[in-house]
Amino acid sequence: MDLQETTFTNTFGEALGPLLVFVRSTYFFEAYVFMPVMTAISIPIFLSLIRCEEFKTSARKSKLWFVMYYSLCFLATNVTAVAFKTLIVEELDYTTHVWYEAFVGPMHFYILSVILSYLWLISQNCGSSLRLYLIVYIQIGLLGGYATGLYRLLNEPLNILDPTSGVSGILFLIWFGIFNWDILRRVETSHFKLMEIANHKSSY
Protein backbone atom coordinates (compact mmCIF):
# COMPACT_ATOMS: atom_id res chain seq x y z
CA MET A 1 0.00 0.00 0.00
CA ASP A 2 1.49 3.38 -1.00
CA LEU A 3 1.34 6.73 0.74
CA GLN A 4 -1.81 7.91 -1.09
CA GLU A 5 -3.76 4.79 -0.07
CA THR A 6 -2.82 4.96 3.61
CA THR A 7 -5.00 6.66 6.22
CA PHE A 8 -3.25 8.01 9.31
CA THR A 9 -4.82 8.44 12.72
CA ASN A 10 -3.54 11.98 13.35
CA THR A 11 -1.32 14.75 11.98
CA PHE A 12 1.77 13.24 13.59
CA GLY A 13 1.12 10.05 11.63
CA GLU A 14 0.74 12.09 8.45
CA ALA A 15 4.06 13.85 9.11
CA LEU A 16 5.78 10.45 9.50
CA GLY A 17 3.78 9.03 6.58
CA PRO A 18 6.66 8.09 4.23
CA LEU A 19 8.59 6.42 7.08
CA LEU A 20 5.53 4.57 8.40
CA VAL A 21 4.56 3.32 4.94
CA PHE A 22 8.12 2.11 4.30
CA VAL A 23 8.28 0.28 7.65
CA ARG A 24 4.86 -1.21 7.01
CA SER A 25 6.00 -2.51 3.61
CA THR A 26 8.64 -4.60 5.39
CA TYR A 27 5.88 -6.31 7.45
CA PHE A 28 7.59 -5.04 10.59
CA PHE A 29 4.25 -4.02 12.11
CA GLU A 30 3.11 -7.65 12.14
CA ALA A 31 3.28 -8.90 15.74
CA TYR A 32 5.25 -12.01 14.73
CA VAL A 33 7.94 -9.68 13.30
CA PHE A 34 8.22 -6.73 15.68
CA MET A 35 7.79 -8.67 18.92
CA PRO A 36 10.83 -10.95 18.47
CA VAL A 37 12.91 -8.03 17.16
CA MET A 38 11.95 -5.59 19.92
CA THR A 39 12.22 -8.29 22.59
CA ALA A 40 15.77 -9.01 21.42
CA ILE A 41 16.56 -5.29 21.73
CA SER A 42 15.12 -5.22 25.26
CA ILE A 43 17.69 -7.73 26.52
CA PRO A 44 20.81 -5.52 26.17
CA ILE A 45 18.82 -2.61 27.60
CA PHE A 46 18.07 -4.70 30.70
CA LEU A 47 21.69 -5.85 30.98
CA SER A 48 22.86 -2.23 30.87
CA LEU A 49 20.26 -1.38 33.52
CA ILE A 50 21.45 -3.96 36.03
CA ARG A 51 25.07 -2.85 35.49
CA CYS A 52 24.21 0.71 36.59
CA GLU A 53 25.81 1.68 39.89
CA GLU A 54 22.49 3.05 41.19
CA PHE A 55 20.77 -0.26 40.42
CA LYS A 56 23.50 -2.21 42.20
CA THR A 57 23.28 -0.10 45.33
CA SER A 58 19.55 0.50 45.70
CA ALA A 59 17.53 -1.97 43.60
CA ARG A 60 15.83 -5.02 45.03
CA LYS A 61 17.97 -8.08 44.37
CA SER A 62 15.35 -10.82 44.47
CA LYS A 63 14.40 -12.69 41.31
CA LEU A 64 10.95 -11.09 41.45
CA TRP A 65 12.42 -7.60 40.96
CA PHE A 66 14.68 -8.74 38.15
CA VAL A 67 11.59 -10.10 36.39
CA MET A 68 9.59 -6.94 37.11
CA TYR A 69 12.33 -4.60 35.92
CA TYR A 70 12.94 -6.67 32.81
CA SER A 71 9.24 -6.41 32.03
CA LEU A 72 9.73 -2.63 31.89
CA CYS A 73 12.51 -3.04 29.32
CA PHE A 74 10.33 -5.46 27.35
CA LEU A 75 7.45 -3.00 27.37
CA ALA A 76 9.65 -0.02 26.48
CA THR A 77 10.73 -1.59 23.20
CA ASN A 78 7.46 -3.25 22.23
CA VAL A 79 5.29 -0.26 23.15
CA THR A 80 7.54 1.85 20.91
CA ALA A 81 6.72 -0.39 17.94
CA VAL A 82 2.99 -0.40 18.77
CA ALA A 83 2.97 3.40 19.19
CA PHE A 84 4.23 3.90 15.64
CA LYS A 85 2.06 1.05 14.32
CA THR A 86 -1.12 2.65 15.68
CA LEU A 87 -0.45 5.87 13.78
CA ILE A 88 -1.93 4.01 10.78
CA VAL A 89 -5.71 3.51 10.88
CA GLU A 90 -5.56 0.17 9.07
CA GLU A 91 -3.26 -1.17 11.79
CA LEU A 92 -5.82 -0.57 14.54
CA ASP A 93 -7.85 -3.50 15.86
CA TYR A 94 -11.20 -1.98 14.90
CA THR A 95 -13.52 -2.98 12.05
CA THR A 96 -14.98 0.55 11.81
CA HIS A 97 -13.81 4.06 12.62
CA VAL A 98 -13.94 4.95 16.32
CA TRP A 99 -13.88 8.44 17.80
CA TYR A 100 -10.74 7.77 19.87
CA GLU A 101 -8.58 6.31 17.09
CA ALA A 102 -6.53 9.53 16.87
CA PHE A 103 -5.57 9.10 20.53
CA VAL A 104 -4.44 5.45 20.43
CA GLY A 105 -0.95 6.26 19.16
CA PRO A 106 -0.37 9.19 21.56
CA MET A 107 -1.59 7.04 24.45
CA HIS A 108 1.08 4.46 23.66
CA PHE A 109 3.71 7.21 23.46
CA TYR A 110 2.51 8.40 26.89
CA ILE A 111 2.85 4.85 28.27
CA LEU A 112 6.36 4.77 26.81
CA SER A 113 7.22 8.05 28.58
CA VAL A 114 6.07 6.62 31.92
CA ILE A 115 8.17 3.47 31.40
CA LEU A 116 11.25 5.51 30.44
CA SER A 117 10.73 7.69 33.52
CA TYR A 118 10.66 4.55 35.67
CA LEU A 119 13.81 3.16 34.06
CA TRP A 120 15.53 6.52 34.58
CA LEU A 121 14.45 6.49 38.22
CA ILE A 122 15.92 3.02 38.68
CA SER A 123 19.21 3.68 36.92
CA GLN A 124 20.12 7.27 37.88
CA ASN A 125 21.12 8.80 41.19
CA CYS A 126 19.14 11.97 40.46
CA GLY A 127 18.36 14.67 43.02
CA SER A 128 15.61 14.13 45.54
CA SER A 129 13.33 16.79 44.04
CA LEU A 130 13.63 15.29 40.54
CA ARG A 131 13.00 11.83 41.98
CA LEU A 132 9.76 13.03 43.53
CA TYR A 133 8.61 14.63 40.27
CA LEU A 134 9.33 11.39 38.41
CA ILE A 135 7.54 9.37 41.08
CA VAL A 136 4.42 11.57 40.79
CA TYR A 137 4.49 11.23 37.00
CA ILE A 138 4.85 7.45 37.23
CA GLN A 139 2.10 7.25 39.85
CA ILE A 140 -0.32 8.99 37.50
CA GLY A 141 0.54 6.38 34.86
CA LEU A 142 -0.04 3.57 37.37
CA LEU A 143 -3.47 4.97 38.19
CA GLY A 144 -4.29 4.72 34.48
CA GLY A 145 -3.10 1.11 34.59
CA TYR A 146 -5.40 0.38 37.54
CA ALA A 147 -8.32 1.88 35.62
CA THR A 148 -7.55 -0.33 32.60
CA GLY A 149 -7.29 -3.44 34.74
CA LEU A 150 -10.50 -2.66 36.61
CA TYR A 151 -12.36 -1.96 33.37
CA ARG A 152 -11.31 -5.32 31.90
CA LEU A 153 -12.17 -7.15 35.10
CA LEU A 154 -15.66 -5.65 35.27
CA ASN A 155 -16.56 -5.61 31.57
CA GLU A 156 -14.91 -8.65 29.97
CA PRO A 157 -15.53 -12.38 30.57
CA LEU A 158 -13.17 -14.32 32.82
CA ASN A 159 -11.68 -16.81 30.39
CA ILE A 160 -8.42 -18.42 31.49
CA LEU A 161 -7.68 -19.42 27.87
CA ASP A 162 -7.92 -15.82 26.65
CA PRO A 163 -5.21 -13.65 28.25
CA THR A 164 -6.79 -10.47 26.87
CA SER A 165 -10.09 -11.08 28.69
CA GLY A 166 -11.05 -10.18 32.24
CA VAL A 167 -8.21 -12.38 33.49
CA SER A 168 -5.74 -9.77 32.20
CA GLY A 169 -7.51 -7.24 34.42
CA ILE A 170 -6.58 -9.28 37.49
CA LEU A 171 -2.99 -9.62 36.27
CA PHE A 172 -2.82 -5.87 35.59
CA LEU A 173 -3.99 -5.03 39.10
CA ILE A 174 -1.39 -7.35 40.66
CA TRP A 175 1.40 -6.20 38.33
CA PHE A 176 0.75 -2.49 38.84
CA GLY A 177 0.31 -3.08 42.56
CA ILE A 178 3.84 -4.51 42.84
CA PHE A 179 5.24 -1.52 40.98
CA ASN A 180 3.24 0.80 43.23
CA TRP A 181 4.82 -0.78 46.30
CA ASP A 182 8.22 -0.09 44.76
CA ILE A 183 7.23 3.52 44.04
CA LEU A 184 5.98 4.06 47.61
CA ARG A 185 9.27 2.77 48.96
CA ARG A 186 11.10 5.24 46.75
CA VAL A 187 8.86 8.06 48.04
CA GLU A 188 9.90 7.14 51.56
CA THR A 189 13.58 7.16 50.59
CA SER A 190 13.26 10.52 48.82
CA HIS A 191 11.41 11.98 51.81
CA PHE A 192 14.24 11.06 54.17
CA LYS A 193 16.80 12.51 51.76
CA LEU A 194 14.88 15.79 51.58
CA MET A 195 14.66 15.88 55.38
CA GLU A 196 18.42 15.35 55.62
CA ILE A 197 19.04 18.22 53.18
CA ALA A 198 16.65 20.50 55.11
CA ASN A 199 18.27 19.65 58.44
CA HIS A 200 21.72 20.18 56.96
CA LYS A 201 20.77 23.66 55.68
CA SER A 202 19.13 24.62 58.98
CA SER A 203 22.33 23.80 60.83
CA TYR A 204 24.16 26.69 59.13
XYZ file of N, CA and C in Angstrom:
612
model
N 0.851 -1.191 0.000
C 0.000 0.000 0.000
C 0.888 1.242 0.000
N 0.646 2.196 -0.916
C 1.491 3.376 -1.003
C 0.963 4.487 -0.106
N 1.652 5.625 -0.156
C 1.338 6.733 0.743
C -0.070 7.269 0.507
N -0.494 7.353 -0.761
C -1.809 7.906 -1.088
C -2.950 7.016 -0.605
N -2.703 5.721 -0.461
C -3.756 4.787 -0.073
C -3.790 4.524 1.429
N -2.913 5.194 2.166
C -2.825 4.961 3.609
C -3.525 6.072 4.370
N -4.309 5.694 5.370
C -4.997 6.662 6.221
C -4.323 6.681 7.587
N -3.957 7.873 8.037
C -3.249 8.010 9.306
C -4.200 8.501 10.392
N -3.904 8.142 11.621
C -4.819 8.441 12.719
C -4.769 9.894 13.156
N -3.643 10.575 12.942
C -3.536 11.980 13.353
C -2.468 12.680 12.515
N -2.261 13.957 12.777
C -1.318 14.745 11.976
C 0.120 14.285 12.174
N 0.429 13.770 13.358
C 1.773 13.241 13.586
C 2.028 12.045 12.676
N 1.010 11.184 12.549
C 1.124 10.046 11.634
C 1.318 10.504 10.194
N 0.604 11.557 9.805
C 0.743 12.093 8.447
C 2.152 12.633 8.217
N 2.715 13.302 9.229
C 4.065 13.850 9.111
C 5.094 12.738 8.933
N 4.851 11.596 9.605
C 5.778 10.453 9.504
C 5.342 9.481 8.415
N 4.370 9.910 7.589
C 3.782 9.031 6.585
C 4.760 8.222 5.757
N 5.731 8.865 5.071
C 6.664 8.094 4.234
C 7.423 7.025 5.020
N 7.866 7.381 6.244
C 8.594 6.417 7.075
C 7.687 5.268 7.490
N 6.459 5.601 7.936
C 5.533 4.567 8.395
C 5.161 3.608 7.269
N 4.923 4.166 6.081
C 4.561 3.316 4.936
C 5.718 2.405 4.558
N 6.944 2.939 4.613
C 8.118 2.111 4.302
C 8.253 0.972 5.318
N 8.153 1.309 6.604
C 8.277 0.277 7.650
C 7.172 -0.760 7.496
N 5.973 -0.285 7.177
C 4.859 -1.207 7.010
C 5.105 -2.159 5.842
N 5.744 -1.671 4.788
C 6.000 -2.511 3.608
C 6.955 -3.656 3.907
N 7.722 -3.534 4.988
C 8.643 -4.603 5.386
C 7.961 -5.640 6.273
N 6.669 -5.441 6.554
C 5.878 -6.310 7.446
C 6.349 -6.235 8.902
N 7.100 -5.177 9.219
C 7.595 -5.042 10.591
C 6.457 -4.892 11.587
N 5.358 -4.257 11.187
C 4.253 -4.024 12.108
C 3.446 -5.275 12.423
N 3.742 -6.385 11.768
C 3.112 -7.648 12.138
C 3.695 -8.104 13.474
N 2.828 -8.542 14.389
C 3.282 -8.902 15.739
C 4.362 -9.972 15.718
N 4.258 -10.926 14.775
C 5.251 -12.006 14.732
C 6.605 -11.517 14.229
N 6.662 -10.265 13.736
C 7.938 -9.682 13.304
C 8.481 -8.747 14.381
N 7.667 -7.737 14.767
C 8.222 -6.727 15.677
C 8.434 -7.249 17.093
N 7.616 -8.198 17.555
C 7.790 -8.667 18.923
C 9.113 -9.391 19.145
N 9.514 -10.336 18.276
C 10.833 -10.946 18.472
C 11.971 -9.936 18.341
N 11.850 -9.018 17.378
C 12.912 -8.032 17.164
C 13.034 -7.104 18.370
N 11.911 -6.542 18.812
C 11.947 -5.593 19.917
C 12.263 -6.283 21.243
N 11.865 -7.537 21.385
C 12.223 -8.294 22.590
C 13.727 -8.523 22.642
N 14.320 -8.825 21.488
C 15.773 -9.007 21.425
C 16.489 -7.717 21.807
N 15.956 -6.580 21.392
C 16.558 -5.290 21.726
C 16.420 -4.996 23.220
N 15.350 -5.490 23.840
C 15.122 -5.217 25.260
C 16.151 -5.894 26.160
N 16.744 -6.977 25.689
C 17.692 -7.732 26.525
C 18.952 -6.921 26.824
N 19.649 -6.347 25.822
C 20.815 -5.520 26.169
C 20.457 -4.271 26.977
N 19.248 -3.753 26.789
C 18.816 -2.613 27.602
C 18.733 -3.026 29.066
N 18.159 -4.208 29.324
C 18.067 -4.703 30.696
C 19.448 -4.974 31.282
N 20.339 -5.558 30.487
C 21.690 -5.849 30.976
C 22.428 -4.571 31.332
N 22.223 -3.516 30.542
C 22.857 -2.233 30.866
C 22.230 -1.630 32.122
N 20.939 -1.890 32.330
C 20.260 -1.382 33.519
C 20.832 -1.996 34.790
N 20.998 -3.307 34.797
C 21.450 -3.965 36.025
C 22.941 -3.734 36.279
N 23.654 -3.188 35.283
C 25.066 -2.850 35.491
C 25.229 -1.442 36.063
N 24.145 -0.658 36.067
C 24.210 0.709 36.585
C 24.547 0.689 38.073
N 25.385 1.627 38.492
C 25.807 1.678 39.887
C 24.616 1.908 40.809
N 23.672 2.767 40.370
C 22.492 3.051 41.186
C 21.649 1.799 41.374
N 21.529 0.985 40.322
C 20.765 -0.258 40.421
C 21.440 -1.208 41.412
N 22.763 -1.289 41.330
C 23.500 -2.213 42.196
C 23.380 -1.835 43.660
N 23.279 -0.541 43.935
C 23.279 -0.102 45.331
C 21.893 0.007 45.947
N 20.857 0.235 45.113
C 19.547 0.496 45.701
C 18.428 -0.422 45.230
N 18.619 -1.142 44.136
C 17.530 -1.968 43.601
C 17.330 -3.227 44.433
N 16.113 -3.745 44.389
C 15.835 -5.020 45.032
C 16.563 -6.130 44.276
N 17.138 -7.069 45.014
C 17.973 -8.077 44.372
C 17.270 -9.424 44.194
N 16.035 -9.539 44.619
C 15.350 -10.821 44.472
C 15.003 -11.063 43.007
N 14.736 -12.325 42.686
C 14.403 -12.686 41.314
C 13.128 -11.992 40.857
N 12.197 -11.764 41.805
C 10.955 -11.087 41.455
C 11.240 -9.722 40.848
N 12.155 -8.949 41.461
C 12.415 -7.603 40.962
C 13.186 -7.623 39.656
N 14.017 -8.619 39.451
C 14.683 -8.741 38.154
C 13.648 -8.989 37.063
N 12.665 -9.829 37.365
C 11.591 -10.096 36.394
C 10.763 -8.840 36.162
N 10.410 -8.139 37.234
C 9.593 -6.942 37.110
C 10.312 -5.854 36.322
N 11.593 -5.652 36.619
C 12.329 -4.600 35.918
C 12.611 -4.981 34.469
N 12.799 -6.282 34.219
C 12.945 -6.675 32.809
C 11.647 -6.426 32.053
N 10.508 -6.637 32.715
C 9.237 -6.409 32.031
C 9.109 -4.959 31.582
N 9.723 -4.028 32.321
C 9.728 -2.629 31.893
C 10.532 -2.451 30.606
N 11.678 -3.118 30.532
C 12.510 -3.044 29.319
C 11.777 -3.668 28.133
N 11.110 -4.793 28.389
C 10.327 -5.459 27.348
C 9.223 -4.540 26.840
N 8.525 -3.899 27.759
C 7.448 -2.998 27.369
C 7.978 -1.770 26.639
N 9.099 -1.235 27.099
C 9.648 -0.025 26.481
C 9.884 -0.220 24.987
N 10.444 -1.360 24.612
C 10.734 -1.592 23.198
C 9.476 -1.951 22.413
N 8.652 -2.815 22.960
C 7.464 -3.255 22.228
C 6.395 -2.169 22.143
N 6.249 -1.368 23.203
C 5.295 -0.263 23.150
C 5.729 0.760 22.111
N 7.037 0.940 21.941
C 7.543 1.851 20.906
C 7.045 1.423 19.532
N 7.180 0.125 19.234
C 6.723 -0.388 17.944
C 5.215 -0.215 17.783
N 4.454 -0.513 18.838
C 2.993 -0.398 18.772
C 2.578 1.063 18.626
N 3.297 1.980 19.280
C 2.969 3.401 19.193
C 3.042 3.892 17.745
N 4.108 3.504 17.047
C 4.229 3.899 15.639
C 3.234 3.133 14.765
N 3.014 1.879 15.080
C 2.059 1.054 14.321
C 0.660 1.657 14.358
N 0.245 2.143 15.529
C -1.118 2.648 15.678
C -1.310 4.055 15.119
N -0.287 4.609 14.482
C -0.452 5.872 13.775
C -1.095 5.652 12.408
N -1.268 4.376 12.033
C -1.931 4.015 10.776
C -3.289 3.403 11.111
N -4.353 3.952 10.553
C -5.706 3.506 10.880
C -5.886 2.024 10.599
N -5.366 1.571 9.465
C -5.564 0.166 9.075
C -4.867 -0.806 10.014
N -3.965 -0.295 10.852
C -3.265 -1.172 11.794
C -3.983 -1.265 13.138
N -5.054 -0.506 13.297
C -5.823 -0.574 14.536
C -6.718 -1.808 14.537
N -7.037 -2.286 15.724
C -7.847 -3.502 15.859
C -9.336 -3.187 15.878
N -9.790 -2.339 14.944
C -11.203 -1.983 14.897
C -11.723 -2.193 13.476
N -12.927 -2.725 13.372
C -13.520 -2.979 12.050
C -14.121 -1.720 11.440
N -14.440 -0.726 12.285
C -14.984 0.550 11.812
C -14.237 1.685 12.509
N -14.429 2.894 12.009
C -13.805 4.056 12.625
C -14.385 4.284 14.018
N -13.509 4.625 14.960
C -13.939 4.948 16.323
C -13.458 6.361 16.652
N -14.178 7.038 17.528
C -13.876 8.442 17.802
C -12.506 8.648 18.437
N -11.994 7.617 19.140
C -10.741 7.770 19.869
C -9.525 7.244 19.109
N -9.700 6.905 17.822
C -8.580 6.306 17.087
C -7.383 7.251 16.989
N -7.642 8.574 16.960
C -6.533 9.531 16.869
C -5.699 9.574 18.141
N -6.254 9.035 19.246
C -5.572 9.104 20.532
C -4.848 7.804 20.892
N -5.044 6.743 20.105
C -4.444 5.445 20.432
C -2.919 5.526 20.363
N -2.396 6.105 19.287
C -0.950 6.260 19.156
C -0.362 7.124 20.261
N -0.885 8.356 20.475
C -0.367 9.193 21.559
C -0.442 8.527 22.929
N -1.490 7.732 23.175
C -1.592 7.037 24.449
C -0.432 6.064 24.640
N -0.054 5.377 23.558
C 1.085 4.462 23.655
C 2.393 5.224 23.855
N 2.517 6.391 23.229
C 3.708 7.209 23.463
C 3.741 7.702 24.910
N 2.564 8.001 25.478
C 2.506 8.397 26.887
C 2.943 7.238 27.787
N 2.438 6.036 27.498
C 2.846 4.854 28.268
C 4.357 4.681 28.189
N 4.917 4.877 26.989
C 6.363 4.773 26.810
C 7.088 5.797 27.680
N 6.564 7.021 27.765
C 7.220 8.050 28.576
C 7.215 7.686 30.055
N 6.138 7.053 30.525
C 6.070 6.616 31.923
C 7.112 5.517 32.175
N 7.202 4.571 31.252
C 8.169 3.474 31.401
C 9.593 4.014 31.415
N 9.903 4.930 30.496
C 11.247 5.507 30.440
C 11.556 6.301 31.711
N 10.550 6.976 32.261
C 10.733 7.694 33.525
C 11.075 6.720 34.644
N 10.402 5.578 34.643
C 10.657 4.551 35.672
C 12.073 3.994 35.518
N 12.470 3.684 34.287
C 13.813 3.161 34.058
C 14.870 4.182 34.453
N 14.610 5.452 34.176
C 15.535 6.518 34.579
C 15.630 6.587 36.100
N 14.492 6.464 36.762
C 14.454 6.494 38.217
C 15.276 5.355 38.806
N 15.189 4.185 38.192
C 15.916 3.016 38.684
C 17.423 3.158 38.477
N 17.808 3.728 37.340
C 19.213 3.682 36.923
C 20.040 4.893 37.304
N 19.389 6.030 37.642
C 20.120 7.266 37.882
C 20.018 7.721 39.327
N 21.115 8.236 39.839
C 21.122 8.804 41.188
C 20.791 10.290 41.078
N 19.544 10.581 40.673
C 19.137 11.967 40.462
C 18.766 12.610 41.796
N 18.688 13.940 41.804
C 18.365 14.671 43.015
C 17.012 14.296 43.584
N 16.836 14.543 44.870
C 15.607 14.129 45.540
C 14.380 14.796 44.953
N 14.482 16.086 44.601
C 13.331 16.793 44.035
C 12.928 16.185 42.700
N 13.910 15.909 41.837
C 13.627 15.293 40.536
C 13.034 13.913 40.726
N 13.539 13.168 41.698
C 12.999 11.834 41.977
C 11.520 11.916 42.335
N 11.159 12.896 43.133
C 9.759 13.035 43.533
C 8.875 13.410 42.346
N 9.375 14.282 41.461
C 8.611 14.634 40.266
C 8.391 13.408 39.389
N 9.442 12.604 39.220
C 9.329 11.387 38.415
C 8.352 10.404 39.057
N 8.421 10.285 40.365
C 7.537 9.370 41.085
C 6.074 9.774 40.903
N 5.795 11.087 40.988
C 4.425 11.566 40.792
C 3.959 11.253 39.377
N 4.838 11.489 38.395
C 4.489 11.227 36.997
C 4.199 9.746 36.774
N 5.038 8.900 37.352
C 4.848 7.448 37.229
C 3.569 7.011 37.935
N 3.300 7.611 39.098
C 2.098 7.247 39.852
C 0.841 7.550 39.058
N 0.824 8.661 38.348
C -0.321 8.992 37.501
C -0.504 7.914 36.433
N 0.610 7.458 35.851
C 0.539 6.384 34.864
C 0.019 5.092 35.467
N 0.436 4.789 36.696
C -0.037 3.571 37.365
C -1.534 3.637 37.643
N -2.032 4.818 37.974
C -3.473 4.967 38.190
C -4.243 4.651 36.909
N -3.682 5.075 35.762
C -4.293 4.718 34.483
C -4.267 3.217 34.260
N -3.191 2.563 34.694
C -3.104 1.114 34.588
C -4.142 0.413 35.447
N -4.352 0.932 36.677
C -5.398 0.379 37.537
C -6.767 0.500 36.876
N -7.027 1.656 36.266
C -8.318 1.878 35.620
C -8.528 0.890 34.477
N -7.460 0.635 33.709
C -7.547 -0.329 32.604
C -7.825 -1.729 33.128
N -7.094 -2.120 34.163
C -7.293 -3.443 34.740
C -8.680 -3.618 35.318
N -9.165 -2.592 36.010
C -10.502 -2.661 36.613
C -11.583 -2.716 35.540
N -11.386 -1.949 34.461
C -12.360 -1.963 33.365
C -12.451 -3.361 32.743
N -11.292 -3.973 32.488
C -11.309 -5.321 31.899
C -11.933 -6.326 32.845
N -11.635 -6.205 34.116
C -12.169 -7.149 35.100
C -13.689 -7.066 35.185
N -14.233 -5.854 35.090
C -15.665 -5.655 35.269
C -16.473 -5.801 33.986
N -15.812 -5.662 32.827
C -16.560 -5.612 31.573
C -16.249 -6.741 30.593
N -15.261 -7.575 30.887
C -14.909 -8.653 29.965
C -15.025 -9.996 30.678
N -15.345 -11.062 29.939
C -15.530 -12.381 30.568
C -14.224 -12.932 31.131
N -14.341 -13.686 32.210
C -13.172 -14.316 32.817
C -12.912 -15.643 32.122
N -12.013 -15.619 31.159
C -11.676 -16.810 30.388
C -10.180 -17.067 30.514
N -9.821 -18.126 31.222
C -8.418 -18.422 31.490
C -7.638 -18.701 30.208
N -8.341 -19.114 29.140
C -7.681 -19.421 27.873
C -7.466 -18.177 27.017
N -8.070 -17.069 27.400
C -7.925 -15.823 26.648
C -7.248 -14.776 27.536
N -5.941 -14.570 27.369
C -5.213 -13.650 28.254
C -5.630 -12.193 28.118
N -6.358 -11.853 27.045
C -6.793 -10.467 26.866
C -8.169 -10.207 27.472
N -8.753 -11.221 28.104
C -10.086 -11.083 28.691
C -9.987 -10.493 30.090
N -11.030 -10.697 30.882
C -11.047 -10.177 32.237
C -9.914 -10.684 33.101
N -9.346 -11.840 32.743
C -8.206 -12.380 33.492
C -7.039 -11.399 33.462
N -6.835 -10.740 32.314
C -5.740 -9.772 32.203
C -5.957 -8.609 33.160
N -7.229 -8.298 33.464
C -7.506 -7.243 34.423
C -6.956 -7.573 35.791
N -7.124 -8.839 36.204
C -6.581 -9.284 37.490
C -5.058 -9.191 37.480
N -4.449 -9.657 36.391
C -2.994 -9.618 36.273
C -2.490 -8.181 36.284
N -3.203 -7.282 35.601
C -2.816 -5.872 35.586
C -2.815 -5.290 36.995
N -3.881 -5.580 37.754
C -3.990 -5.028 39.103
C -2.854 -5.521 39.995
N -2.500 -6.801 39.870
C -1.390 -7.354 40.665
C -0.068 -6.741 40.219
N 0.150 -6.685 38.903
C 1.403 -6.198 38.331
C 1.641 -4.736 38.699
N 0.612 -3.898 38.492
C 0.748 -2.488 38.836
C 0.855 -2.292 40.341
N 0.210 -3.172 41.116
C 0.305 -3.075 42.562
C 1.724 -3.299 43.058
N 2.439 -4.258 42.459
C 3.835 -4.514 42.839
C 4.695 -3.301 42.519
N 4.494 -2.720 41.341
C 5.241 -1.521 40.985
C 4.906 -0.365 41.924
N 3.639 -0.278 42.333
C 3.239 0.798 43.229
C 3.925 0.673 44.578
N 4.095 -0.562 45.039
C 4.822 -0.778 46.297
C 6.250 -0.281 46.163
N 6.858 -0.551 45.020
C 8.220 -0.091 44.759
C 8.267 1.437 44.760
N 7.284 2.070 44.115
C 7.230 3.524 44.044
C 7.064 4.135 45.437
N 6.201 3.544 46.257
C 5.981 4.063 47.607
C 7.246 3.967 48.449
N 8.002 2.891 48.257
C 9.271 2.769 48.964
C 10.243 3.859 48.537
N 10.209 4.192 47.261
C 11.096 5.244 46.751
C 10.658 6.619 47.248
N 9.351 6.820 47.443
C 8.859 8.065 48.036
C 9.414 8.219 49.444
N 9.391 7.118 50.199
C 9.901 7.141 51.563
C 11.380 7.497 51.587
N 12.144 6.889 50.673
C 13.576 7.165 50.593
C 13.832 8.620 50.232
N 13.098 9.129 49.238
C 13.265 10.518 48.817
C 12.883 11.484 49.929
N 11.854 11.124 50.700
C 11.415 11.976 51.810
C 12.527 12.116 52.833
N 13.161 11.005 53.189
C 14.238 11.057 54.170
C 15.420 11.865 53.646
N 15.698 11.749 52.338
C 16.798 12.512 51.757
C 16.510 13.999 51.815
N 15.260 14.388 51.512
C 14.878 15.794 51.583
C 14.976 16.317 53.012
N 14.568 15.483 53.983
C 14.659 15.885 55.383
C 16.110 16.086 55.794
N 16.998 15.219 55.299
C 18.415 15.350 55.621
C 18.978 16.644 55.054
N 18.571 16.973 53.808
C 19.036 18.216 53.181
C 18.542 19.415 53.966
N 17.247 19.389 54.354
C 16.652 20.499 55.108
C 17.341 20.673 56.453
N 17.613 19.579 57.143
C 18.269 19.649 58.440
C 19.695 20.159 58.301
N 20.346 19.749 57.198
C 21.720 20.176 56.960
C 21.775 21.687 56.734
N 20.793 22.225 55.959
C 20.765 23.660 55.676
C 20.432 24.467 56.928
N 19.536 23.891 57.752
C 19.127 24.619 58.976
C 20.235 24.692 60.008
N 21.245 23.816 59.863
C 22.331 23.796 60.833
C 23.335 24.930 60.607
N 23.240 25.580 59.424
C 24.159 26.686 59.126
C 23.711 27.963 59.822
